[in-house]
PDB file of C-alpha atoms in Angstrom:
ATOM      1  CA  UNK A  34     154.036  90.078  49.022  1.00  0.00           C
ATOM      2  CA  UNK A  35     156.889  92.582  48.909  1.00  0.00           C
ATOM      3  CA  UNK A  36     159.348  89.748  48.281  1.00  0.00           C
ATOM      4  CA  UNK A  37     157.400  88.792  45.157  1.00  0.00           C
ATOM      5  CA  UNK A  38     157.260  92.411  43.964  1.00  0.00           C
ATOM      6  CA  UNK A  39     160.993  92.923  44.434  1.00  0.00           C
ATOM      7  CA  UNK A  40     161.729  89.574  42.781  1.00  0.00           C
ATOM      8  CA  UNK A  41     159.598  90.461  39.756  1.00  0.00           C
ATOM      9  CA  UNK A  42     161.231  93.886  39.400  1.00  0.00           C
ATOM     10  CA  UNK A  43     164.720  92.370  39.574  1.00  0.00           C
ATOM     11  CA  UNK A  44     163.893  89.734  36.963  1.00  0.00           C
ATOM     12  CA  UNK A  45     162.288  92.304  34.658  1.00  0.00           C
ATOM     13  CA  UNK A  46     165.355  94.532  34.972  1.00  0.00           C
ATOM     14  CA  UNK A  47     167.768  91.680  34.242  1.00  0.00           C
ATOM     15  CA  UNK A  48     165.797  90.416  31.230  1.00  0.00           C
ATOM     16  CA  UNK A  49     165.367  93.951  29.870  1.00  0.00           C
ATOM     17  CA  UNK A  50     169.093  94.592  30.169  1.00  0.00           C
ATOM     18  CA  UNK A  51     169.877  91.383  28.267  1.00  0.00           C
ATOM     19  CA  UNK A  52     167.192  91.835  25.592  1.00  0.00           C
ATOM     20  CA  UNK A  53     168.168  95.457  24.972  1.00  0.00           C
ATOM     21  CA  UNK A  54     171.731  94.384  24.279  1.00  0.00           C
ATOM     22  CA  UNK A  55     173.314  96.117  27.277  1.00  0.00           C
ATOM     23  CA  UNK A  56     174.694  93.275  29.436  1.00  0.00           C
ATOM     24  CA  UNK A  57     177.843  95.308  30.205  1.00  0.00           C
ATOM     25  CA  UNK A  58     175.802  98.163  31.723  1.00  0.00           C
ATOM     26  CA  UNK A  59     173.721  95.605  33.605  1.00  0.00           C
ATOM     27  CA  UNK A  60     176.809  93.985  35.126  1.00  0.00           C
ATOM     28  CA  UNK A  61     178.322  97.366  35.949  1.00  0.00           C
ATOM     29  CA  UNK A  62     175.088  98.445  37.637  1.00  0.00           C
ATOM     30  CA  UNK A  63     174.978  95.286  39.754  1.00  0.00           C
ATOM     31  CA  UNK A  64     178.588  95.695  40.895  1.00  0.00           C
ATOM     32  CA  UNK A  65     178.210  99.419  41.585  1.00  0.00           C
ATOM     33  CA  UNK A  66     175.003  98.817  43.530  1.00  0.00           C
ATOM     34  CA  UNK A  67     176.659  96.089  45.606  1.00  0.00           C
ATOM     35  CA  UNK A  68     179.620  98.379  46.385  1.00  0.00           C
ATOM     36  CA  UNK A  69     177.329 101.258  47.390  1.00  0.00           C
ATOM     37  CA  UNK A  70     175.262  98.934  49.580  1.00  0.00           C
ATOM     38  CA  UNK A  71     178.322  97.716  51.496  1.00  0.00           C
ATOM     39  CA  UNK A  72     179.621 101.282  51.893  1.00  0.00           C
ATOM     40  CA  UNK A  73     176.236 102.483  53.157  1.00  0.00           C
ATOM     41  CA  UNK A  74     175.996  99.592  55.624  1.00  0.00           C
ATOM     42  CA  UNK A  75     179.412 100.451  57.072  1.00  0.00           C
ATOM     43  CA  UNK A  76     178.457 104.120  57.366  1.00  0.00           C
ATOM     44  CA  UNK A  77     175.141 103.336  59.048  1.00  0.00           C
ATOM     45  CA  UNK A  78     176.813 100.861  61.414  1.00  0.00           C
ATOM     46  CA  UNK A  79     179.087 103.662  62.601  1.00  0.00           C
ATOM     47  CA  UNK A  80     176.160 106.064  62.981  1.00  0.00           C
ATOM     48  CA  UNK A  81     174.177 103.426  64.875  1.00  0.00           C
ATOM     49  CA  UNK A  82     177.077 102.703  67.240  1.00  0.00           C
ATOM     50  CA  UNK A  83     177.574 106.411  67.913  1.00  0.00           C
ATOM     51  CA  UNK A  84     173.917 107.222  68.631  1.00  0.00           C
ATOM     52  CA  UNK A  85     173.304 104.072  70.669  1.00  0.00           C
ATOM     53  CA  UNK A  86     176.260 105.187  72.798  1.00  0.00           C
ATOM     54  CA  UNK A  87     174.731 108.654  73.105  1.00  0.00           C
ATOM     55  CA  UNK A  88     171.478 106.984  74.170  1.00  0.00           C
ATOM     56  CA  UNK A  89     173.267 105.092  76.936  1.00  0.00           C
ATOM     57  CA  UNK A  90     174.921 108.308  78.121  1.00  0.00           C
ATOM     58  CA  UNK A  91     171.520 110.033  78.089  1.00  0.00           C
ATOM     59  CA  UNK A  92     170.070 107.188  80.160  1.00  0.00           C
ATOM     60  CA  UNK A  93     172.857 107.375  82.720  1.00  0.00           C
ATOM     61  CA  UNK A  94     172.520 111.167  82.896  1.00  0.00           C
ATOM     62  CA  UNK A  95     168.780 110.872  83.546  1.00  0.00           C
ATOM     63  CA  UNK A  96     167.782 112.697  80.342  1.00  0.00           C
ATOM     64  CA  UNK A  97     165.684 109.812  79.042  1.00  0.00           C
ATOM     65  CA  UNK A  98     164.087 109.369  82.443  1.00  0.00           C
ATOM     66  CA  UNK A  99     163.171 113.063  82.487  1.00  0.00           C
ATOM     67  CA  UNK A 100     161.697 112.883  78.981  1.00  0.00           C
ATOM     68  CA  UNK A 101     159.763 109.785  79.982  1.00  0.00           C
ATOM     69  CA  UNK A 102     158.185 111.658  82.895  1.00  0.00           C
ATOM     70  CA  UNK A 103     157.278 114.561  80.610  1.00  0.00           C
ATOM     71  CA  UNK A 104     155.633 112.172  78.161  1.00  0.00           C
ATOM     72  CA  UNK A 105     153.498 110.368  80.754  1.00  0.00           C
ATOM     73  CA  UNK A 106     150.465 112.703  80.376  1.00  0.00           C
ATOM     74  CA  UNK A 107     150.626 112.201  76.603  1.00  0.00           C
ATOM     75  CA  UNK A 108     150.860 108.423  77.072  1.00  0.00           C
ATOM     76  CA  UNK A 109     147.935 108.441  79.506  1.00  0.00           C
ATOM     77  CA  UNK A 110     145.900 110.410  76.936  1.00  0.00           C
ATOM     78  CA  UNK A 111     146.726 107.948  74.146  1.00  0.00           C
ATOM     79  CA  UNK A 112     146.463 104.774  76.223  1.00  0.00           C
ATOM     80  CA  UNK A 113     143.694 105.273  78.788  1.00  0.00           C
ATOM     81  CA  UNK A 114     143.222 101.501  79.008  1.00  0.00           C
ATOM     82  CA  UNK A 115     146.663 100.963  80.558  1.00  0.00           C
ATOM     83  CA  UNK A 116     146.345 100.884  84.365  1.00  0.00           C
ATOM     84  CA  UNK A 117     148.214 103.491  86.403  1.00  0.00           C
ATOM     85  CA  UNK A 118     151.731 102.339  87.204  1.00  0.00           C
ATOM     86  CA  UNK A 119     151.801  99.496  84.682  1.00  0.00           C
ATOM     87  CA  UNK A 120     155.274  98.907  83.210  1.00  0.00           C
ATOM     88  CA  UNK A 121     153.866  99.117  79.650  1.00  0.00           C
ATOM     89  CA  UNK A 122     153.423 102.883  80.090  1.00  0.00           C
ATOM     90  CA  UNK A 123     157.089 103.339  81.052  1.00  0.00           C
ATOM     91  CA  UNK A 124     158.339 101.278  78.098  1.00  0.00           C
ATOM     92  CA  UNK A 125     156.085 103.187  75.694  1.00  0.00           C
ATOM     93  CA  UNK A 126     157.320 106.514  77.093  1.00  0.00           C
ATOM     94  CA  UNK A 127     160.958 105.432  76.695  1.00  0.00           C
ATOM     95  CA  UNK A 128     160.308 104.314  73.124  1.00  0.00           C
ATOM     96  CA  UNK A 129     158.600 107.582  72.168  1.00  0.00           C
ATOM     97  CA  UNK A 130     161.368 109.635  73.814  1.00  0.00           C
ATOM     98  CA  UNK A 131     164.054 107.785  71.843  1.00  0.00           C
ATOM     99  CA  UNK A 132     162.104 108.205  68.596  1.00  0.00           C
ATOM    100  CA  UNK A 133     161.643 111.941  69.207  1.00  0.00           C
ATOM    101  CA  UNK A 134     165.418 112.242  69.547  1.00  0.00           C
ATOM    102  CA  UNK A 135     165.841 110.357  66.275  1.00  0.00           C
ATOM    103  CA  UNK A 136     167.439 107.330  67.963  1.00  0.00           C
ATOM    104  CA  UNK A 137     165.376 104.721  66.144  1.00  0.00           C
ATOM    105  CA  UNK A 138     167.824 101.878  66.795  1.00  0.00           C
ATOM    106  CA  UNK A 139     167.904 102.599  70.519  1.00  0.00           C
ATOM    107  CA  UNK A 140     164.093 102.860  70.548  1.00  0.00           C
ATOM    108  CA  UNK A 141     163.650  99.332  69.188  1.00  0.00           C
ATOM    109  CA  UNK A 142     164.429  97.426  72.442  1.00  0.00           C
ATOM    110  CA  UNK A 143     161.996  99.606  74.395  1.00  0.00           C
ATOM    111  CA  UNK A 144     159.390  99.090  71.665  1.00  0.00           C
ATOM    112  CA  UNK A 145     159.731  95.308  71.865  1.00  0.00           C
ATOM    113  CA  UNK A 146     159.499  95.420  75.663  1.00  0.00           C
ATOM    114  CA  UNK A 147     156.416  97.637  75.365  1.00  0.00           C
ATOM    115  CA  UNK A 148     154.697  95.105  73.099  1.00  0.00           C
ATOM    116  CA  UNK A 149     155.572  92.303  75.530  1.00  0.00           C
ATOM    117  CA  UNK A 150     154.166  94.357  78.411  1.00  0.00           C
ATOM    118  CA  UNK A 151     150.968  95.039  76.453  1.00  0.00           C
ATOM    119  CA  UNK A 152     150.588  91.308  75.805  1.00  0.00           C
ATOM    120  CA  UNK A 153     151.056  90.690  79.534  1.00  0.00           C
ATOM    121  CA  UNK A 154     148.333  93.269  80.156  1.00  0.00           C
ATOM    122  CA  UNK A 155     145.999  91.299  77.891  1.00  0.00           C
ATOM    123  CA  UNK A 156     146.817  88.127  79.846  1.00  0.00           C
ATOM    124  CA  UNK A 157     145.929  89.952  83.055  1.00  0.00           C
ATOM    125  CA  UNK A 158     142.618  90.995  81.498  1.00  0.00           C
ATOM    126  CA  UNK A 159     141.890  87.425  80.430  1.00  0.00           C
ATOM    127  CA  UNK A 160     142.393  86.358  84.037  1.00  0.00           C
ATOM    128  CA  UNK A 161     140.006  89.059  85.185  1.00  0.00           C
ATOM    129  CA  UNK A 162     142.652  91.453  86.461  1.00  0.00           C
ATOM    130  CA  UNK A 163     142.346  95.255  86.379  1.00  0.00           C
ATOM    131  CA  UNK A 164     138.563  95.004  86.224  1.00  0.00           C
ATOM    132  CA  UNK A 165     138.395  97.809  88.777  1.00  0.00           C
ATOM    133  CA  UNK A 166     139.997 100.226  86.356  1.00  0.00           C
ATOM    134  CA  UNK A 167     137.409 102.718  85.062  1.00  0.00           C
ATOM    135  CA  UNK A 168     138.871 102.284  81.568  1.00  0.00           C
ATOM    136  CA  UNK A 169     138.883  98.483  81.773  1.00  0.00           C
ATOM    137  CA  UNK A 170     138.288  96.752  78.450  1.00  0.00           C
ATOM    138  CA  UNK A 171     137.456  93.138  77.713  1.00  0.00           C
ATOM    139  CA  UNK A 172     140.509  91.174  76.534  1.00  0.00           C
ATOM    140  CA  UNK A 173     141.002  90.386  72.861  1.00  0.00           C
ATOM    141  CA  UNK A 174     141.408  86.777  71.661  1.00  0.00           C
ATOM    142  CA  UNK A 175     144.941  85.382  71.702  1.00  0.00           C
ATOM    143  CA  UNK A 176     146.792  86.157  68.473  1.00  0.00           C
ATOM    144  CA  UNK A 177     144.837  89.405  67.999  1.00  0.00           C
ATOM    145  CA  UNK A 178     146.417  92.829  68.469  1.00  0.00           C
ATOM    146  CA  UNK A 179     144.777  94.838  71.230  1.00  0.00           C
ATOM    147  CA  UNK A 180     143.652  98.451  70.874  1.00  0.00           C
ATOM    148  CA  UNK A 181     146.755  99.603  72.768  1.00  0.00           C
ATOM    149  CA  UNK A 182     149.051  97.559  70.515  1.00  0.00           C
ATOM    150  CA  UNK A 183     147.506  99.059  67.378  1.00  0.00           C
ATOM    151  CA  UNK A 184     147.767 102.581  68.795  1.00  0.00           C
ATOM    152  CA  UNK A 185     151.409 102.042  69.760  1.00  0.00           C
ATOM    153  CA  UNK A 186     152.244 100.726  66.296  1.00  0.00           C
ATOM    154  CA  UNK A 187     150.554 103.680  64.563  1.00  0.00           C
ATOM    155  CA  UNK A 188     152.363 106.209  66.770  1.00  0.00           C
ATOM    156  CA  UNK A 189     155.662 104.491  65.957  1.00  0.00           C
ATOM    157  CA  UNK A 190     154.922 104.635  62.231  1.00  0.00           C
ATOM    158  CA  UNK A 191     154.162 108.372  62.415  1.00  0.00           C
ATOM    159  CA  UNK A 192     157.390 108.822  64.433  1.00  0.00           C
ATOM    160  CA  UNK A 193     157.732 112.469  65.502  1.00  0.00           C
ATOM    161  CA  UNK A 194     161.457 113.320  65.238  1.00  0.00           C
ATOM    162  CA  UNK A 195     163.396 116.394  66.257  1.00  0.00           C
ATOM    163  CA  UNK A 196     166.674 115.053  64.827  1.00  0.00           C
ATOM    164  CA  UNK A 197     166.246 112.768  61.767  1.00  0.00           C
ATOM    165  CA  UNK A 198     169.576 110.978  62.286  1.00  0.00           C
ATOM    166  CA  UNK A 199     169.020 108.363  59.571  1.00  0.00           C
ATOM    167  CA  UNK A 200     168.150 110.885  56.876  1.00  0.00           C
ATOM    168  CA  UNK A 201     171.097 113.113  57.776  1.00  0.00           C
ATOM    169  CA  UNK A 202     173.429 110.094  57.540  1.00  0.00           C
ATOM    170  CA  UNK A 203     171.993 109.068  54.145  1.00  0.00           C
ATOM    171  CA  UNK A 204     172.334 112.612  52.775  1.00  0.00           C
ATOM    172  CA  UNK A 205     175.894 112.838  54.044  1.00  0.00           C
ATOM    173  CA  UNK A 206     176.768 109.469  52.475  1.00  0.00           C
ATOM    174  CA  UNK A 207     175.512 110.588  49.070  1.00  0.00           C
ATOM    175  CA  UNK A 208     177.296 113.946  49.094  1.00  0.00           C
ATOM    176  CA  UNK A 209     174.608 116.451  50.091  1.00  0.00           C
ATOM    177  CA  UNK A 210     176.001 119.975  50.479  1.00  0.00           C
ATOM    178  CA  UNK A 211     174.095 120.505  53.737  1.00  0.00           C
ATOM    179  CA  UNK A 212     172.937 117.130  55.141  1.00  0.00           C
ATOM    180  CA  UNK A 213     171.250 118.762  58.155  1.00  0.00           C
ATOM    181  CA  UNK A 214     169.014 120.950  55.962  1.00  0.00           C
ATOM    182  CA  UNK A 215     166.393 118.195  56.230  1.00  0.00           C
ATOM    183  CA  UNK A 216     165.840 118.889  59.949  1.00  0.00           C
ATOM    184  CA  UNK A 217     163.211 121.655  59.545  1.00  0.00           C
ATOM    185  CA  UNK A 218     161.078 119.886  56.899  1.00  0.00           C
ATOM    186  CA  UNK A 219     161.382 116.609  58.818  1.00  0.00           C
ATOM    187  CA  UNK A 220     160.067 118.187  62.025  1.00  0.00           C
ATOM    188  CA  UNK A 221     157.090 119.676  60.175  1.00  0.00           C
ATOM    189  CA  UNK A 222     156.344 116.438  58.279  1.00  0.00           C
ATOM    190  CA  UNK A 223     156.600 114.167  61.317  1.00  0.00           C
ATOM    191  CA  UNK A 224     154.609 116.601  63.466  1.00  0.00           C
ATOM    192  CA  UNK A 225     151.762 116.531  60.923  1.00  0.00           C
ATOM    193  CA  UNK A 226     151.931 112.736  60.601  1.00  0.00           C
ATOM    194  CA  UNK A 227     151.922 112.341  64.393  1.00  0.00           C
ATOM    195  CA  UNK A 228     148.905 114.643  64.782  1.00  0.00           C
ATOM    196  CA  UNK A 229     147.099 112.655  62.094  1.00  0.00           C
ATOM    197  CA  UNK A 230     148.013 109.414  63.897  1.00  0.00           C
ATOM    198  CA  UNK A 231     146.748 110.732  67.257  1.00  0.00           C
ATOM    199  CA  UNK A 232     143.459 111.923  65.724  1.00  0.00           C
ATOM    200  CA  UNK A 233     142.966 108.591  63.947  1.00  0.00           C
ATOM    201  CA  UNK A 234     143.713 106.571  67.093  1.00  0.00           C
ATOM    202  CA  UNK A 235     141.341 108.609  69.246  1.00  0.00           C
ATOM    203  CA  UNK A 236     138.631 108.426  66.577  1.00  0.00           C
ATOM    204  CA  UNK A 237     138.931 104.635  66.357  1.00  0.00           C
ATOM    205  CA  UNK A 238     139.124 104.376  70.121  1.00  0.00           C
ATOM    206  CA  UNK A 239     135.882 106.313  70.397  1.00  0.00           C
ATOM    207  CA  UNK A 240     134.169 103.969  67.914  1.00  0.00           C
ATOM    208  CA  UNK A 241     135.240 100.932  69.914  1.00  0.00           C
ATOM    209  CA  UNK A 242     133.774 102.406  73.047  1.00  0.00           C
ATOM    210  CA  UNK A 243     130.366 102.961  71.398  1.00  0.00           C
TER     211      UNK A 243
END
């Protein structure tokens, strides 16, 4: 759907530029936009390389592992249906820890592994595994997102961040006087969105249990 919307907007813009007799401005806008896009991509590639390296250093130093342990009670609260010791909980904790640090690119691999682990959990449920768990839930049909998958996705969308690396990089690229000034508002905004996400997930979880 978004592809159609973007396509329509581009066509409308091109036709309006031609019909209004400003093809030179249209061409200049296209070329300037292309140049800015390439420049931004190069900048973000450097930022991504730097922070992914920092993430690896943090892993080797045990910082991510420590954050993961701190987040386990929060993960258990959000995902009571995940059995104790299941690898999905560790992957989810790693993903949340990376997102909190603003390392969205480094969080992606852990997020993908978490989704794979949650799908494996559903397969175990379909085979009758984990039925002894007090929070055991019947499996969902294949091709359907489980309650844990939906919760994980919503928490990722809300994305609590202490250091909004992407936004700081964008502001720096476009000449902001103080690129890091966004840190305070970003913490407040993402904290509110995360609280709203947690409340929504627990509310929906309670309805499913009824």
